[in-house]
């Protein structure tokens, strides 16, 4: 033990310099070549800057809604609900979300509501919704914005992100981008 | 074919395709053969040893290896305690986060130094950037410790009689610089180019589409995230780990991060093949581990993709599957796949919340940790598997009436005793811990009301999961558990300590004792250990130990929940 303690301390210090210092600085250097210099991806429209990857709470009727969030889209304290699948309190909450959705979207069939619109994501910051989740909101937005449903469906199609190489993963829509495009064609 | 399932198959194929050449490279690193990275790393390693005053050529016996390992781990623990308890006034704290309390700092330090990375805090509110960087350091060097000690056991298994098993510091530095560092560089670059933050600026403040103010935590995320994936660490930069879109921005980064979980654990099997030159034995081990993994992952993916029957009952659409606690950009298949990856190895990072998963997936995650050697943690997963091999050799020897031998060494009473103790410690820690927590909770539900986020069977599983995770040095959680309390910090802290070091000491002792024994060349009477039959024997031993120990607890939690839902 005695023989080992001094080399152990010195080796720890050297490791600190290498893995906390040099490694971090090299990656920081590479980040200067990355989009927005490693400060998070952004998009600017009408003079306002948004972070693309971080979901936002969007629940006005004139916009496509984002998913429910257990932390109300607090990007400085992200998290999920951690509710178990059989928790009665949780199931009541999901039922309440379904009811709210039906109130705001009259004429929609319950069977057309996809699960991602009434469940909270793991981070509470999910920037995406499924394609079906956008489609089911078309009727409401078309009425409020006085647009044809076809225009909106076209918009959804343009904003659909394909699986990686069209082979791997899910089809999805970035809600923020979709809504920004929506504002472009109809300033409400 | 469904693109979600295709994605999962691709991730597994990719990782095996990369692990075979990487394993060869790791084997060369520990055999001190020339590799093409020598030009860069020979001078770096030399500098490491010179500045530390270490002679990397001095060979150690197994006891000296363990003393060196434990001493340096103690130093790390003390440095960690000091840093975490003084973050508020130390530099690199742009968000003004506070220092940790003593019990939380104890839990966190133990957690990161033992390669567990159970997190009873949330990164964005509880750590300064200095705190994050020091935890990132432990993620490198605790993984290096595991790989190095795995290498010691490999070297001990060679066909010869010796007490000299190489130099611990040399294995350790080589693991960190030649294996972890280059892989981390590649991975971090991919992450940062895909939008993972890498900055020392504090929170960003923006206005949302609807005019609300939103604060966004940033930091040196990319550098941190990749090493937590590669080193079977799992401690996230943000509270909800790789579910957070900053840690894991898209499906490509998800592939990189998922592949990083399994990469080194699988490569270690092929490194083993390279070091001891036993092709068939390595493939037998790979076969057993892969069978176990597939048995857990396939039902999990199906159960997540089929959705929650309680929600189906409400009459809505679950085309994607169960979405609570999951991100749309990954989907249920990739989330279930990650969940089983992260628990079979001792990684513990998540890309979806395990607490909200279906009972079958939760049970697969628990079983992954209970077995803890289907691939397992970097280096130490192989050590856990080694224990099962020793027991299987012993039992098969008894069954056929031959002296149990493994790789030309006689297995005798002492080795089997050590192996049995180590094999039974894991269930002991998990079950005693869970029993104690349940006893406290049931005795005074009002006082401990903050513990459980879910009632009934699932609540019990939250406690079982926490101790399984601590004892497997995993670090994932049923995160609904309110775990930043004195009881959980101290109890899981102690379990993590014992469950890290005893399962290192045991196998290293066995390997060291065996290495010093006389080498007996294989004859007609030797029990063959590199056949499918023997593979089945190892699997049976694992199955019996795990099933007998854990079936009652699983029946009370996940199985009971399954039968209430379906």
XYZ file of C-alpha atoms in Angstrom:
754
model
C 0.000 0.000 0.000
C 2.710 2.471 1.049
C 4.771 1.684 -2.027
C 1.738 2.279 -4.225
C 0.298 5.471 -2.818
C 2.762 7.981 -4.300
C 2.697 6.536 -7.837
C -1.102 6.336 -7.537
C -1.391 10.033 -6.706
C 1.026 11.038 -9.445
C -0.678 8.832 -12.029
C -4.036 10.342 -11.040
C -2.679 13.846 -11.609
C -1.271 12.915 -15.016
C -4.596 11.309 -15.964
C -6.396 14.493 -14.933
C -4.249 16.600 -17.230
C -4.721 14.195 -20.121
C -8.381 13.172 -19.886
C -9.934 16.265 -18.291
C -7.660 18.776 -19.963
C -6.206 17.713 -23.277
C -9.083 15.460 -24.376
C -11.689 18.118 -23.540
C -9.752 20.861 -25.315
C -9.317 18.777 -28.464
C -13.046 18.052 -28.663
C -13.733 21.723 -27.921
C -11.472 22.549 -30.860
C -13.368 20.183 -33.134
C -16.601 21.787 -31.952
C -15.468 25.089 -33.475
C -15.893 23.412 -36.865
C -19.355 22.073 -35.992
C -22.635 23.837 -36.771
C -23.076 26.816 -34.406
C -19.683 25.996 -32.826
C -21.016 23.391 -30.424
C -23.536 25.713 -28.789
C -26.585 23.725 -29.888
C -28.321 23.751 -33.291
C -30.486 26.788 -33.966
C -32.870 28.085 -36.608
C -33.813 31.738 -37.136
C -37.112 33.037 -38.487
C -38.556 36.556 -38.279
C -35.589 37.667 -36.223
C -36.170 35.045 -33.536
C -33.737 32.225 -32.815
C -34.922 28.782 -31.732
C -33.083 25.645 -30.656
C -34.130 22.931 -33.116
C -33.286 19.893 -31.036
C -35.010 21.030 -27.868
C -38.758 20.581 -27.797
C -41.076 23.381 -26.692
C -44.443 23.436 -25.066
C -46.826 24.197 -27.935
C -50.507 23.849 -27.177
C -52.338 26.762 -28.788
C -55.053 25.612 -31.159
C -53.559 27.470 -34.125
C -50.360 25.424 -33.948
C -49.547 21.748 -34.191
C -49.244 20.590 -30.582
C -46.092 19.016 -29.231
C -46.204 15.968 -26.948
C -47.150 16.205 -23.270
C -44.125 16.691 -20.998
C -43.616 15.589 -17.409
C -41.463 18.671 -16.760
C -43.386 21.140 -18.913
C -40.472 21.408 -21.367
C -38.038 22.689 -18.758
C -34.767 22.390 -20.672
C -32.796 23.182 -17.520
C -34.299 20.253 -15.621
C -35.373 17.617 -18.107
C -37.042 14.328 -17.148
C -39.811 11.817 -17.718
C -42.898 10.933 -15.712
C -41.469 7.574 -14.576
C -45.010 6.290 -14.242
C -45.393 2.534 -14.507
C -47.652 1.091 -17.213
C -50.276 -0.131 -14.724
C -50.340 2.930 -12.449
C -54.036 3.960 -12.130
C -53.161 7.619 -11.519
C -51.128 7.636 -14.720
C -53.840 5.935 -16.749
C -56.350 8.526 -15.533
C -53.975 11.251 -16.713
C -53.747 9.706 -20.178
C -57.557 9.476 -20.303
C -57.776 13.163 -19.364
C -55.380 14.067 -22.184
C -57.513 12.113 -24.645
C -60.615 13.946 -23.432
C -58.918 17.336 -23.737
C -57.766 16.511 -27.231
C -61.271 15.539 -28.291
C -62.677 18.787 -26.904
C -60.205 20.850 -28.935
C -60.593 18.686 -32.035
C -64.301 18.100 -32.547
C -65.194 15.533 -35.178
C -62.038 13.513 -34.679
C -62.361 9.801 -34.170
C -60.742 8.604 -30.943
C -59.174 5.674 -32.791
C -57.162 8.160 -34.899
C -55.293 9.658 -31.939
C -51.768 8.187 -31.774
C -50.255 7.299 -28.405
C -47.353 9.741 -28.669
C -49.785 12.692 -28.445
C -51.099 11.618 -25.047
C -47.942 10.214 -23.414
C -44.933 12.085 -22.050
C -41.441 11.508 -23.471
C -38.428 10.370 -21.466
C -36.630 13.694 -21.576
C -39.746 15.839 -21.455
C -38.090 17.695 -24.349
C -39.049 15.537 -27.320
C -38.833 17.838 -30.350
C -40.747 15.391 -32.552
C -44.196 13.938 -33.062
C -45.232 11.038 -35.283
C -46.694 11.698 -38.721
C -50.104 10.506 -37.554
C -49.914 12.943 -34.634
C -49.606 15.805 -37.117
C -52.305 14.489 -39.439
C -54.870 14.153 -36.688
C -54.514 17.878 -35.956
C -55.044 19.018 -39.567
C -58.820 19.474 -39.343
C -58.555 21.827 -36.362
C -55.791 23.963 -37.815
C -57.411 24.142 -41.244
C -60.548 25.626 -39.670
C -58.744 28.152 -37.478
C -56.291 29.304 -40.129
C -58.791 29.088 -42.997
C -56.500 26.855 -45.050
C -57.382 23.815 -47.089
C -56.616 20.466 -45.496
C -54.612 19.535 -48.587
C -52.249 22.461 -48.073
C -51.592 21.283 -44.534
C -51.118 17.678 -45.570
C -48.635 18.917 -48.165
C -46.816 20.838 -45.417
C -46.716 17.716 -43.265
C -45.287 15.703 -46.105
C -42.551 18.279 -46.697
C -41.661 18.206 -43.020
C -41.619 14.445 -42.616
C -38.129 13.263 -41.704
C -37.497 9.855 -43.233
C -35.763 7.048 -41.325
C -31.966 7.199 -41.570
C -31.036 6.311 -45.182
C -34.756 5.411 -45.493
C -33.781 2.160 -43.781
C -33.274 2.544 -40.048
C -35.476 4.031 -37.347
C -38.710 5.994 -37.272
C -40.515 8.522 -39.422
C -41.063 11.726 -37.527
C -41.821 15.431 -37.691
C -40.028 18.247 -35.910
C -42.962 20.164 -34.444
C -41.114 23.455 -34.260
C -40.071 23.410 -37.915
C -43.554 22.375 -38.990
C -45.096 25.273 -37.078
C -42.543 27.769 -38.388
C -43.414 26.669 -41.930
C -47.065 26.979 -41.043
C -46.525 30.570 -39.917
C -44.786 31.252 -43.222
C -47.835 30.390 -45.307
C -50.471 31.795 -42.993
C -49.653 34.637 -40.679
C -52.171 34.283 -37.947
C -39.404 -4.955 -43.261
C -40.201 -2.543 -40.483
C -37.481 0.141 -40.371
C -37.420 0.125 -36.577
C -36.554 -3.575 -36.447
C -34.108 -3.170 -39.297
C -32.377 -0.447 -37.293
C -31.958 -2.772 -34.340
C -30.567 -5.607 -36.469
C -28.162 -3.169 -38.077
C -26.906 -1.980 -34.697
C -26.120 -5.521 -33.576
C -24.458 -6.492 -36.860
C -22.393 -3.313 -36.812
C -21.143 -3.894 -33.316
C -20.045 -7.492 -33.949
C -18.381 -6.480 -37.231
C -16.402 -3.805 -35.380
C -15.723 -5.865 -32.248
C -13.803 -8.628 -34.042
C -10.994 -6.412 -35.396
C -11.080 -4.276 -32.236
C -10.690 -7.410 -30.108
C -7.647 -8.379 -32.130
C -6.231 -4.917 -31.552
C -6.925 -5.098 -27.797
C -5.275 -8.518 -27.733
C -2.186 -7.021 -29.344
C -2.165 -4.139 -26.872
C -2.035 -6.572 -23.948
C 0.451 -8.895 -25.636
C 2.755 -5.924 -26.252
C 2.785 -6.530 -29.980
C 3.252 -3.761 -32.502
C 0.184 -1.871 -33.671
C -0.153 1.021 -36.078
C -1.013 3.426 -33.256
C 2.332 2.833 -31.509
C 3.867 5.904 -33.131
C 1.421 8.124 -31.278
C 1.010 6.241 -28.036
C 4.488 4.958 -27.233
C 5.730 8.476 -26.395
C 2.487 9.370 -24.566
C 2.639 6.263 -22.398
C 6.314 6.855 -21.696
C 5.455 10.339 -20.481
C 2.684 8.949 -18.250
C 5.106 6.555 -16.556
C 7.918 9.056 -16.284
C 5.743 11.700 -14.638
C 4.207 9.108 -12.294
C 7.526 7.516 -11.332
C 6.380 4.057 -12.403
C 8.450 1.290 -13.938
C 5.961 -0.370 -16.317
C 8.166 -3.399 -16.826
C 8.142 -4.587 -13.220
C 5.965 -7.695 -13.153
C 3.448 -8.207 -10.347
C 1.802 -11.266 -8.818
C -1.967 -11.290 -8.368
C -1.861 -9.825 -4.871
C 0.300 -6.916 -5.957
C -2.106 -6.242 -8.805
C -5.008 -5.996 -6.393
C -3.156 -3.716 -3.975
C -2.214 -1.375 -6.816
C -5.814 -1.330 -8.052
C -7.373 -0.699 -4.659
C -4.864 2.022 -3.719
C -5.399 4.097 -6.828
C -9.182 3.681 -6.557
C -9.002 5.027 -3.005
C -7.136 8.110 -4.250
C -9.856 8.710 -6.848
C -12.587 8.384 -4.249
C -10.970 11.030 -2.029
C -10.392 13.468 -4.905
C -13.986 12.954 -5.970
C -15.413 13.599 -2.494
C -13.425 16.820 -2.191
C -14.460 18.145 -5.599
C -18.156 17.338 -5.314
C -18.455 18.842 -1.834
C -16.745 22.092 -2.892
C -18.089 22.743 -6.390
C -19.907 25.940 -5.476
C -16.696 27.935 -5.010
C -14.403 26.043 -7.359
C -14.003 27.309 -10.951
C -16.094 26.397 -14.037
C -19.486 26.982 -12.468
C -21.306 29.433 -14.778
C -24.779 28.335 -13.684
C -23.961 28.753 -9.976
C -24.855 25.186 -8.989
C -24.416 24.194 -5.324
C -21.994 21.722 -3.703
C -23.238 18.252 -2.794
C -24.225 17.070 0.666
C -21.868 14.511 2.236
C -24.136 11.507 1.721
C -24.894 12.418 -1.891
C -21.195 13.063 -2.585
C -20.362 9.675 -1.022
C -22.912 7.911 -3.199
C -21.852 9.762 -6.345
C -18.114 9.261 -5.764
C -18.494 5.546 -5.071
C -20.831 5.299 -8.004
C -18.416 6.788 -10.534
C -15.194 5.300 -9.185
C -16.737 1.814 -9.215
C -17.901 2.216 -12.831
C -21.537 2.036 -11.682
C -22.794 5.545 -12.296
C -25.981 5.327 -10.347
C -27.079 8.946 -10.189
C -29.074 10.254 -7.278
C -28.698 13.793 -8.627
C -29.622 15.518 -11.858
C -26.623 16.830 -13.807
C -28.036 20.130 -15.007
C -28.984 21.383 -11.546
C -26.486 19.635 -9.258
C -23.084 19.803 -10.945
C -20.709 22.524 -12.053
C -18.732 21.950 -15.239
C -15.725 21.066 -13.058
C -17.905 18.448 -11.352
C -18.927 17.094 -14.756
C -15.306 16.986 -15.917
C -14.102 15.137 -12.843
C -16.889 12.600 -13.319
C -15.844 12.308 -16.946
C -12.331 11.485 -15.749
C -13.653 8.647 -13.589
C -15.603 7.357 -16.575
C -12.303 6.992 -18.435
C -10.169 5.574 -15.688
C -12.693 3.362 -13.891
C -13.334 1.718 -17.252
C -9.562 1.492 -17.731
C -9.360 -0.272 -14.368
C -11.911 -2.864 -15.473
C -10.203 -3.539 -18.796
C -6.781 -3.742 -17.127
C -7.892 -6.271 -14.546
C -9.594 -8.281 -17.293
C -6.240 -8.333 -19.065
C -4.547 -9.647 -15.913
C -6.945 -12.606 -15.872
C -6.345 -13.254 -19.599
C -2.603 -13.313 -19.072
C -3.028 -15.634 -16.072
C -4.909 -18.147 -18.231
C -2.014 -18.758 -20.607
C -0.580 -22.274 -20.802
C 2.347 -21.957 -18.440
C 3.223 -21.913 -14.759
C 4.044 -18.505 -13.357
C 3.339 -16.015 -10.619
C 4.253 -13.034 -12.739
C 1.218 -11.520 -14.428
C 2.444 -8.287 -15.979
C 2.310 -4.784 -14.544
C -1.029 -3.317 -13.440
C -0.154 0.304 -14.191
C 1.012 -0.638 -17.645
C -2.236 -2.484 -18.451
C -4.202 0.391 -16.970
C -2.509 3.181 -18.908
C -2.660 1.162 -22.125
C -6.396 0.555 -21.619
C -7.033 4.262 -21.190
C -4.794 5.726 -23.849
C -4.742 3.055 -26.549
C -8.286 1.688 -26.299
C -10.686 4.181 -24.709
C -9.131 7.432 -25.842
C -9.076 6.869 -29.642
C -12.601 5.431 -29.628
C -13.842 8.371 -27.556
C -12.246 10.839 -29.977
C -14.060 9.297 -32.939
C -17.391 9.082 -31.129
C -17.264 12.589 -29.661
C -16.522 14.024 -33.090
C -19.598 12.347 -34.559
C -21.743 13.605 -31.675
C -20.539 17.175 -31.860
C -21.062 17.320 -35.643
C -24.630 16.126 -35.096
C -25.511 18.916 -32.720
C -24.527 17.665 -29.291
C -23.281 20.730 -27.385
C -19.596 21.175 -26.556
C -19.146 24.490 -24.843
C -18.269 26.041 -21.509
C -20.983 28.658 -21.788
C -23.788 28.497 -19.247
C -27.501 28.110 -19.915
C -28.983 29.642 -23.050
C -32.182 31.654 -22.672
C -34.637 31.721 -25.565
C -38.223 32.637 -26.273
C -40.444 29.844 -27.547
C -42.815 29.983 -30.476
C -45.652 30.817 -28.127
C -43.651 33.516 -26.367
C -42.668 31.718 -23.174
C -39.122 31.878 -21.837
C -37.115 28.671 -21.952
C -33.708 28.075 -20.401
C -31.534 25.450 -22.023
C -28.717 23.697 -20.161
C -25.538 23.200 -22.127
C -21.938 22.261 -21.386
C -19.155 19.965 -22.545
C -21.756 17.342 -23.423
C -20.269 15.532 -26.446
C -16.935 14.709 -24.787
C -18.748 13.410 -21.712
C -21.464 11.357 -23.393
C -19.281 9.171 -25.583
C -17.048 7.900 -22.798
C -20.046 7.101 -20.616
C -21.223 4.847 -23.465
C -17.870 3.257 -24.284
C -16.698 2.472 -20.766
C -19.910 0.736 -19.632
C -20.266 3.712 -17.306
C -23.650 5.166 -18.076
C -23.633 8.367 -16.016
C -25.423 10.972 -18.097
C -24.625 14.650 -18.426
C -28.312 15.439 -18.048
C -30.709 13.866 -15.572
C -32.620 11.699 -18.059
C -29.410 10.574 -19.760
C -29.492 9.862 -23.514
C -33.217 10.504 -23.798
C -32.238 14.172 -23.701
C -32.029 15.562 -27.256
C -28.765 17.322 -26.399
C -27.093 14.061 -25.385
C -28.566 12.066 -28.231
C -29.843 14.333 -31.015
C -30.850 11.882 -33.757
C -31.011 8.272 -34.925
C -27.432 8.321 -36.186
C -26.084 9.382 -32.788
C -28.359 6.751 -31.280
C -26.675 4.099 -33.421
C -23.238 5.361 -32.373
C -24.173 5.460 -28.696
C -25.931 2.088 -28.700
C -23.066 0.426 -30.555
C -20.625 1.930 -28.059
C -22.349 0.109 -25.193
C -21.554 -3.368 -26.535
C -18.395 -2.627 -28.488
C -15.686 -3.173 -25.880
C -17.504 -5.907 -23.900
C -17.802 -8.026 -27.075
C -14.326 -7.069 -28.262
C -12.949 -8.380 -24.940
C -14.048 -11.910 -25.907
C -12.053 -11.664 -29.117
C -9.142 -10.125 -27.242
C -9.262 -13.179 -24.994
C -9.137 -15.386 -28.082
C -6.085 -13.511 -29.302
C -4.203 -13.610 -25.988
C -4.703 -17.272 -25.121
C -5.081 -18.581 -28.687
C -8.232 -20.650 -28.106
C -10.563 -19.951 -30.965
C -13.246 -22.481 -30.113
C -13.420 -21.540 -26.437
C -13.867 -17.859 -27.336
C -16.682 -18.692 -29.732
C -18.316 -20.932 -27.106
C -18.276 -18.021 -24.652
C -19.599 -15.664 -27.315
C -22.329 -18.185 -28.121
C -23.509 -18.504 -24.522
C -23.527 -14.743 -23.996
C -25.328 -14.085 -27.278
C -27.981 -16.718 -26.583
C -28.698 -15.140 -23.207
C -28.832 -11.673 -24.704
C -31.220 -12.691 -27.498
C -33.517 -14.465 -25.050
C -33.885 -11.172 -23.208
C -33.962 -8.687 -26.061
C -36.438 -10.296 -28.458
C -39.417 -10.481 -26.071
C -38.619 -6.944 -24.896
C -38.759 -5.460 -28.372
C -42.029 -7.243 -29.109
C -43.615 -6.196 -25.872
C -42.701 -2.504 -26.350
C -43.814 -2.467 -29.989
C -47.150 -4.011 -29.080
C -47.970 -1.135 -26.773
C -49.604 -0.887 -23.388
C -52.830 -2.953 -23.172
C -54.253 -0.521 -20.601
C -53.912 2.304 -23.129
C -55.201 0.161 -26.005
C -58.270 -0.310 -23.825
C -58.938 3.452 -23.980
C -59.468 3.120 -27.719
C -56.575 5.102 -29.170
C -53.962 4.128 -31.730
C -50.636 2.581 -30.714
C -49.107 2.039 -34.129
C -45.642 2.910 -32.836
C -46.086 0.972 -29.612
C -45.746 2.045 -26.005
C -44.587 5.684 -25.999
C -44.558 6.732 -22.341
C -41.001 7.688 -21.436
C -39.826 7.255 -25.026
C -38.660 9.615 -27.740
C -40.278 9.659 -31.175
C -36.889 9.855 -32.912
C -35.847 6.464 -31.482
C -39.145 4.588 -31.227
C -39.960 1.607 -29.014
C -37.753 -0.971 -30.788
C -34.518 0.989 -30.430
C -35.502 1.919 -26.863
C -36.116 -1.687 -25.811
C -32.920 -2.730 -27.553
C -30.919 -0.119 -25.668
C -32.595 -1.095 -22.382
C -31.405 -4.693 -22.676
C -27.955 -3.661 -23.965
C -27.402 -1.323 -21.082
C -28.430 -3.829 -18.413
C -26.656 -6.902 -19.873
C -23.452 -4.917 -19.825
C -23.044 -2.876 -16.694
C -23.581 0.346 -18.617
C -26.768 1.807 -17.195
C -27.302 4.702 -19.570
C -30.831 4.943 -20.980
C -32.546 6.359 -24.059
C -36.017 5.806 -22.625
C -37.343 5.599 -19.096
C -37.179 2.040 -17.798
C -39.749 2.784 -15.099
C -42.417 3.283 -17.772
C -41.584 0.190 -19.798
C -43.815 -2.852 -20.115
C -43.444 -5.536 -17.415
C -41.597 -7.958 -19.738
C -39.006 -5.354 -20.702
C -38.548 -4.298 -17.101
C -38.019 -7.927 -16.176
C -35.513 -8.443 -19.004
C -33.625 -5.388 -17.760
C -33.626 -6.796 -14.224
C -32.484 -10.221 -15.431
C -29.678 -8.659 -17.445
C -28.356 -7.109 -14.235
C -29.008 -10.222 -12.164
C -26.902 -12.366 -14.525
C -24.482 -9.486 -15.154
C -22.298 -11.431 -17.572
C -24.088 -11.568 -20.909
C -21.135 -9.604 -22.319
C -21.062 -7.655 -19.042
C -19.089 -4.566 -18.074
C -15.749 -3.764 -19.714
C -13.314 -6.360 -18.349
C -15.377 -7.206 -15.292
C -18.160 -8.818 -17.333
C -15.646 -11.408 -18.407
C -14.589 -11.874 -14.783
C -18.184 -12.586 -13.768
C -18.479 -15.072 -16.588
C -15.206 -16.683 -15.500
C -16.803 -17.450 -12.118
C -19.633 -19.296 -13.868
C -17.079 -21.198 -15.976
C -15.248 -22.371 -12.845
C -18.484 -23.568 -11.256
C -19.549 -25.280 -14.495
C -16.174 -27.032 -14.776
C -16.488 -28.229 -11.209
C -20.046 -29.521 -11.599
C -19.306 -31.216 -14.930
C -16.240 -32.808 -13.358
C -18.413 -34.258 -10.625
C -20.991 -35.466 -13.139
C -18.554 -37.415 -15.295
C -16.226 -38.411 -12.486
C -13.099 -36.666 -13.728
C -10.792 -34.237 -11.999
C -12.071 -30.797 -12.934
C -9.521 -29.029 -15.104
C -9.686 -25.774 -16.997
C -7.061 -24.778 -19.557
C -4.602 -27.303 -18.191
C -4.968 -26.339 -14.528
C -6.619 -28.401 -11.806
C -9.593 -26.702 -10.170
C -9.535 -27.556 -6.469
C -11.569 -26.843 -3.371
C -10.138 -23.389 -2.706
C -10.961 -22.013 -6.155
C -14.459 -23.467 -6.145
C -15.149 -22.001 -2.717
C -14.105 -18.545 -3.866
C -16.210 -18.892 -7.007
C -19.296 -19.963 -5.055
C -18.975 -17.106 -2.587
C -18.659 -14.563 -5.384
C -21.576 -16.075 -7.319
C -23.833 -15.907 -4.271
C -22.800 -12.431 -3.094
C -24.678 -10.747 -5.925
C -28.114 -12.244 -5.061
C -27.328 -11.676 -1.401
C -26.789 -7.922 -1.816
C -29.829 -7.497 -4.051
C -32.276 -9.514 -1.996
C -31.166 -8.376 1.448
C -31.164 -4.755 0.311
C -34.628 -5.010 -1.211
C -35.955 -6.862 1.806
C -34.621 -4.193 4.150
C -36.081 -1.362 2.075
C -39.455 -3.117 1.807
C -39.473 -3.734 5.557
C -38.835 -0.059 6.277
C -41.436 1.072 3.765
C -44.170 -1.252 4.933
C -43.433 -0.433 8.578
C -43.916 3.274 8.045
C -45.444 4.146 4.661
C -46.114 7.734 5.718
C -42.494 8.529 6.531
C -41.159 6.946 3.344
C -43.977 8.157 1.100
C -41.445 10.039 -1.066
C -39.681 6.828 -2.087
C -42.095 5.243 -4.500
C -43.533 6.906 -7.575
C -45.832 3.996 -8.370
C -48.116 1.932 -6.177
C -48.341 -1.844 -5.816
C -46.191 -4.389 -7.621
C -44.430 -1.769 -9.662
C -43.413 0.112 -6.528
C -41.773 -3.035 -5.204
C -39.923 -3.380 -8.510
C -38.545 0.148 -8.134
C -36.742 -0.935 -4.954
C -35.631 -4.277 -6.405
C -34.311 -2.497 -9.465
C -32.300 0.001 -7.440
C -30.417 -2.686 -5.525
C -29.955 -4.836 -8.629
C -28.505 -1.824 -10.385
C -26.178 -1.021 -7.474
C -24.981 -4.587 -7.068
C -24.487 -5.121 -10.810
C -22.551 -1.817 -10.922
C -25.052 -0.876 -13.593
C -26.402 2.544 -12.716
C -29.707 2.643 -14.535
C -32.810 2.996 -12.435
C -36.528 2.836 -12.216
C -36.033 6.536 -11.790
C -39.356 7.165 -10.146
C -37.680 6.076 -6.928
C -37.003 9.092 -4.697
C -33.437 8.007 -4.096
C -31.598 11.091 -2.866
C -32.139 10.239 0.797
C -29.744 9.140 3.517
C -30.969 5.522 3.367
C -30.622 5.075 -0.382
C -27.381 7.043 -0.693
C -25.626 5.060 2.034
C -27.101 1.604 1.410
C -26.587 1.585 -2.350
C -23.183 3.239 -1.864
C -22.032 0.347 0.320
C -23.497 -2.244 -2.038
C -21.726 -0.645 -5.010
C -18.393 -0.697 -3.162
C -18.599 -4.343 -2.117
C -20.132 -5.459 -5.398
C -17.349 -3.828 -7.390
C -14.276 -4.947 -5.516
C -15.159 -8.424 -4.228
C -16.055 -9.709 -7.720
C -12.712 -8.328 -8.916
C -10.713 -9.801 -6.032
C -12.321 -13.258 -6.324
C -11.668 -14.027 -10.003
C -8.202 -12.449 -9.910
C -7.352 -14.627 -6.910
C -8.621 -17.746 -8.676
C -6.765 -16.898 -11.869
C -3.606 -16.072 -9.919
C -3.726 -19.317 -7.937
C -4.371 -21.331 -11.088
C -1.558 -19.615 -12.976
C 0.915 -20.706 -10.321
C -0.206 -24.350 -10.554
C 1.530 -26.976 -12.647
C 0.418 -27.029 -16.266
C -1.021 -30.400 -17.310
C -1.290 -30.853 -21.083
C -4.710 -31.919 -22.292
C -5.142 -35.681 -22.634
C -7.865 -38.106 -23.569
C -9.261 -37.841 -20.045
C -9.603 -34.054 -20.053
C -13.073 -32.569 -19.981
C -13.446 -30.489 -23.139
C -14.423 -26.917 -22.295
C -14.697 -25.563 -25.816
C -17.724 -27.496 -27.019
C -21.399 -26.699 -27.395
C -22.176 -29.182 -24.636
C -19.994 -27.337 -22.187
C -21.516 -24.039 -23.340
C -24.917 -25.472 -22.452
C -23.496 -26.474 -19.070
C -22.363 -22.898 -18.346
C -25.751 -21.610 -19.404
C -27.478 -24.124 -17.125
C -25.349 -23.033 -14.164
C -26.233 -19.398 -14.763
C -29.888 -20.227 -15.207
C -30.043 -22.236 -11.989
C -28.240 -19.642 -9.864
C -30.318 -16.763 -11.201
C -33.678 -18.532 -11.325
C -33.428 -19.971 -7.840
C -32.277 -16.696 -6.345
C -34.537 -14.232 -8.062
C -37.728 -15.932 -9.192
C -39.689 -15.091 -6.010
C -38.727 -11.417 -6.180
C -39.574 -11.181 -9.877
C -42.892 -12.907 -9.237
C -43.807 -10.292 -6.627
C -42.922 -7.404 -8.938
C -42.770 -7.621 -12.712
C -44.641 -10.912 -13.176
C -47.498 -9.833 -10.925
C -47.730 -6.573 -12.870
C -47.764 -8.506 -16.129
C -50.735 -10.572 -15.040
C -52.689 -7.511 -13.893
C -52.171 -5.811 -17.260
C -52.768 -8.684 -19.673
